[in-house]
Amino acid sequence: MKEYAVCYMLGGISQRFNGQVKALCEVGPEGETLIEYSMDQAISAGFNSFYMIVNSFNEDLVRGRIGKNYKGKDIEYVVQEFDESKRDRPWGTGDSVCCVFGKIDSSFVVCAGDNIYGENTFRILYGHLISSENDCAIGSKLIDNLPEKGCVNRGLFELDHEEYVKRINEMFGISRNDVFGGKYNPLTLSSSSVFVLGHRTLGLLNERLVRFKQKNVDDRKVEFILAKGLDELLVEGLIKMKCYETPDKRLGITNPGDEVFVRNEIRL
């Protein structure tokens, strides 16, 4: 059977969430977690395997909750490691996805483990996966992709007339007040860190990651951001990436208290 995989990035330290594993927050009426909701949606769309990119601090917690098999679908765990004597945190989302380099030999979905993306989103991703060899990204209107409170980082898409991505401009510390104040266009398509990436693209990212680590060997905090790495490949014309706007509202946890909003949205 052909593998249609979803890789969940769970390797971050979650400093704004007091180090807790946001993906394991129970948000459903029967105690379902964020990631279980997401996996159910992925399975419904046709995906048949999962990779959990964890860290040494949360691996046991995630394994204990999710296990090695979820509703008949295999789960493989991959640890995103870093040298604590030289680093204060992992090497970022670009490093996270490169942890599966050498483990997956076909195109796959990579996304954050602390978001519920919606059934339609996964159907779009699966449809692209079975019909195209190019990469793809999911976009949401910026105003719909921001938490009610607090600030987040978002990649803003620049598209051509055929809806292919020209640039991913990573912006830091965006709040709803920035949008309402006119700093950003609320209708700009923005990334929620969910992509279909091909094996070749993953290899190109891994090459850049190696050089990035060599260049920043003495920096304790700098990170290799997935959106920035993909932006460089796009600018250099090394990859093609289709962008699809999802009709689904992304539900996620960034700051303490967001889980209450997610629970209320699920009950609607």
mmCIF file of N, CA and C in Angstrom, residues 16-65:
data_model
loop_
_atom_site.group_PDB
_atom_site.id
_atom_site.type_symbol
_atom_site.label_atom_id
_atom_site.label_comp_id
_atom_site.label_asym_id
_atom_site.label_seq_id
_atom_site.Cartn_x
_atom_site.Cartn_y
_atom_site.Cartn_z
ATOM 1 N N ARG A 16 5.859 29.809 25.661
ATOM 2 C CA ARG A 16 4.708 30.648 25.996
ATOM 3 C C ARG A 16 3.601 29.849 26.673
ATOM 4 N N PHE A 17 3.691 28.521 26.588
ATOM 5 C CA PHE A 17 2.668 27.656 27.173
ATOM 6 C C PHE A 17 3.238 26.874 28.352
ATOM 7 N N ASN A 18 4.215 27.490 29.012
ATOM 8 C CA ASN A 18 4.815 26.931 30.227
ATOM 9 C C ASN A 18 5.406 25.536 30.014
ATOM 10 N N GLY A 19 5.892 25.285 28.793
ATOM 11 C CA GLY A 19 6.555 24.024 28.516
ATOM 12 C C GLY A 19 5.645 22.832 28.345
ATOM 13 N N GLN A 20 4.331 23.021 28.438
ATOM 14 C CA GLN A 20 3.397 21.908 28.280
ATOM 15 C C GLN A 20 3.298 21.491 26.809
ATOM 16 N N VAL A 21 2.849 20.258 26.585
ATOM 17 C CA VAL A 21 2.666 19.757 25.225
ATOM 18 C C VAL A 21 1.295 20.212 24.744
ATOM 19 N N LYS A 22 1.281 21.262 23.943
ATOM 20 C CA LYS A 22 0.007 21.843 23.514
ATOM 21 C C LYS A 22 -0.845 20.850 22.741
ATOM 22 N N ALA A 23 -0.203 19.995 21.963
ATOM 23 C CA ALA A 23 -0.937 19.024 21.146
ATOM 24 C C ALA A 23 -1.732 18.042 21.990
ATOM 25 N N LEU A 24 -1.349 17.881 23.260
ATOM 26 C CA LEU A 24 -2.033 16.935 24.136
ATOM 27 C C LEU A 24 -3.082 17.595 25.017
ATOM 28 N N CYS A 25 -3.356 18.869 24.777
ATOM 29 C CA CYS A 25 -4.431 19.538 25.513
ATOM 30 C C CYS A 25 -5.762 18.879 25.169
ATOM 31 N N GLU A 26 -6.522 18.536 26.183
ATOM 32 C CA GLU A 26 -7.821 17.905 25.968
ATOM 33 C C GLU A 26 -8.857 18.987 25.687
ATOM 34 N N VAL A 27 -9.394 18.950 24.486
ATOM 35 C CA VAL A 27 -10.319 20.003 24.057
ATOM 36 C C VAL A 27 -11.692 19.462 23.668
ATOM 37 N N GLY A 28 -11.819 18.152 23.516
ATOM 38 C CA GLY A 28 -13.084 17.560 23.094
ATOM 39 C C GLY A 28 -13.981 17.195 24.255
ATOM 40 N N PRO A 29 -15.255 16.947 23.997
ATOM 41 C CA PRO A 29 -16.215 16.612 25.056
ATOM 42 C C PRO A 29 -15.892 15.311 25.779
ATOM 43 N N GLU A 30 -15.168 14.408 25.114
ATOM 44 C CA GLU A 30 -14.785 13.135 25.732
ATOM 45 C C GLU A 30 -13.294 13.110 26.070
ATOM 46 N N GLY A 31 -12.707 14.285 26.190
ATOM 47 C CA GLY A 31 -11.290 14.361 26.525
ATOM 48 C C GLY A 31 -10.357 14.208 25.350
ATOM 49 N N GLU A 32 -10.879 14.338 24.127
ATOM 50 C CA GLU A 32 -10.024 14.222 22.944
ATOM 51 C C GLU A 32 -9.001 15.360 22.915
ATOM 52 N N THR A 33 -7.796 15.031 22.478
ATOM 53 C CA THR A 33 -6.743 16.037 22.394
ATOM 54 C C THR A 33 -6.756 16.723 21.033
ATOM 55 N N LEU A 34 -6.031 17.829 20.966
ATOM 56 C CA LEU A 34 -5.890 18.542 19.692
ATOM 57 C C LEU A 34 -5.384 17.626 18.590
ATOM 58 N N ILE A 35 -4.327 16.894 18.878
ATOM 59 C CA ILE A 35 -3.715 16.090 17.822
ATOM 60 C C ILE A 35 -4.599 14.913 17.430
ATOM 61 N N GLU A 36 -5.383 14.402 18.356
ATOM 62 C CA GLU A 36 -6.309 13.322 18.006
ATOM 63 C C GLU A 36 -7.394 13.824 17.057
ATOM 64 N N TYR A 37 -7.895 15.021 17.298
ATOM 65 C CA TYR A 37 -8.841 15.629 16.356
ATOM 66 C C TYR A 37 -8.206 15.747 14.976
ATOM 67 N N SER A 38 -6.968 16.225 14.944
ATOM 68 C CA SER A 38 -6.280 16.421 13.671
ATOM 69 C C SER A 38 -6.063 15.094 12.950
ATOM 70 N N MET A 39 -5.655 14.080 13.684
ATOM 71 C CA MET A 39 -5.421 12.769 13.073
ATOM 72 C C MET A 39 -6.715 12.168 12.535
ATOM 73 N N ASP A 40 -7.808 12.345 13.255
ATOM 74 C CA ASP A 40 -9.103 11.860 12.770
ATOM 75 C C ASP A 40 -9.455 12.509 11.435
ATOM 76 N N GLN A 41 -9.208 13.815 11.333
ATOM 77 C CA GLN A 41 -9.500 14.526 10.085
ATOM 78 C C GLN A 41 -8.608 14.026 8.955
ATOM 79 N N ALA A 42 -7.343 13.766 9.262
ATOM 80 C CA ALA A 42 -6.414 13.269 8.241
ATOM 81 C C ALA A 42 -6.821 11.878 7.755
ATOM 82 N N ILE A 43 -7.194 11.012 8.672
ATOM 83 C CA ILE A 43 -7.623 9.661 8.301
ATOM 84 C C ILE A 43 -8.867 9.718 7.429
ATOM 85 N N SER A 44 -9.801 10.591 7.792
ATOM 86 C CA SER A 44 -11.029 10.744 7.008
ATOM 87 C C SER A 44 -10.730 11.155 5.573
ATOM 88 N N ALA A 45 -9.659 11.929 5.374
ATOM 89 C CA ALA A 45 -9.297 12.409 4.034
ATOM 90 C C ALA A 45 -8.545 11.366 3.217
ATOM 91 N N GLY A 46 -8.008 10.323 3.871
ATOM 92 C CA GLY A 46 -7.306 9.284 3.126
ATOM 93 C C GLY A 46 -5.883 9.002 3.570
ATOM 94 N N PHE A 47 -5.347 9.763 4.520
ATOM 95 C CA PHE A 47 -3.976 9.541 4.978
ATOM 96 C C PHE A 47 -3.902 8.262 5.810
ATOM 97 N N ASN A 48 -2.771 7.561 5.694
ATOM 98 C CA ASN A 48 -2.697 6.238 6.316
ATOM 99 C C ASN A 48 -1.470 5.995 7.195
ATOM 100 N N SER A 49 -0.666 7.009 7.439
ATOM 101 C CA SER A 49 0.449 6.841 8.377
ATOM 102 C C SER A 49 0.831 8.190 8.967
ATOM 103 N N PHE A 50 1.465 8.121 10.140
ATOM 104 C CA PHE A 50 1.812 9.342 10.861
ATOM 105 C C PHE A 50 3.242 9.266 11.395
ATOM 106 N N TYR A 51 3.890 10.423 11.391
ATOM 107 C CA TYR A 51 5.202 10.580 12.007
ATOM 108 C C TYR A 51 5.082 11.664 13.069
ATOM 109 N N MET A 52 5.526 11.356 14.278
ATOM 110 C CA MET A 52 5.523 12.320 15.369
ATOM 111 C C MET A 52 6.948 12.799 15.593
ATOM 112 N N ILE A 53 7.198 14.069 15.275
ATOM 113 C CA ILE A 53 8.528 14.638 15.484
ATOM 114 C C ILE A 53 8.520 15.276 16.867
ATOM 115 N N VAL A 54 9.091 14.574 17.830
ATOM 116 C CA VAL A 54 9.024 14.961 19.235
ATOM 117 C C VAL A 54 10.404 15.409 19.717
ATOM 118 N N ASN A 55 10.482 15.787 20.993
ATOM 119 C CA ASN A 55 11.782 16.065 21.594
ATOM 120 C C ASN A 55 11.986 15.147 22.794
ATOM 121 N N SER A 56 13.169 15.190 23.369
ATOM 122 C CA SER A 56 13.488 14.271 24.465
ATOM 123 C C SER A 56 12.662 14.550 25.714
ATOM 124 N N PHE A 57 12.090 15.758 25.808
ATOM 125 C CA PHE A 57 11.304 16.118 26.980
ATOM 126 C C PHE A 57 9.862 15.609 26.890
ATOM 127 N N ASN A 58 9.313 15.568 25.677
ATOM 128 C CA ASN A 58 7.896 15.206 25.562
ATOM 129 C C ASN A 58 7.644 13.842 24.918
ATOM 130 N N GLU A 59 8.707 13.162 24.503
ATOM 131 C CA GLU A 59 8.521 11.895 23.785
ATOM 132 C C GLU A 59 7.682 10.902 24.582
ATOM 133 N N ASP A 60 8.000 10.705 25.857
ATOM 134 C CA ASP A 60 7.273 9.723 26.657
ATOM 135 C C ASP A 60 5.807 10.116 26.824
ATOM 136 N N LEU A 61 5.544 11.410 26.981
ATOM 137 C CA LEU A 61 4.164 11.873 27.132
ATOM 138 C C LEU A 61 3.352 11.600 25.874
ATOM 139 N N VAL A 62 3.942 11.910 24.720
ATOM 140 C CA VAL A 62 3.226 11.712 23.459
ATOM 141 C C VAL A 62 3.038 10.222 23.186
ATOM 142 N N ARG A 63 4.088 9.439 23.387
ATOM 143 C CA ARG A 63 3.979 7.988 23.195
ATOM 144 C C ARG A 63 2.916 7.398 24.119
ATOM 145 N N GLY A 64 2.901 7.872 25.368
ATOM 146 C CA GLY A 64 1.957 7.340 26.338
ATOM 147 C C GLY A 64 0.511 7.621 25.976
ATOM 148 N N ARG A 65 0.282 8.739 25.338
ATOM 149 C CA ARG A 65 -1.088 9.099 24.969
ATOM 150 C C ARG A 65 -1.493 8.508 23.615
#
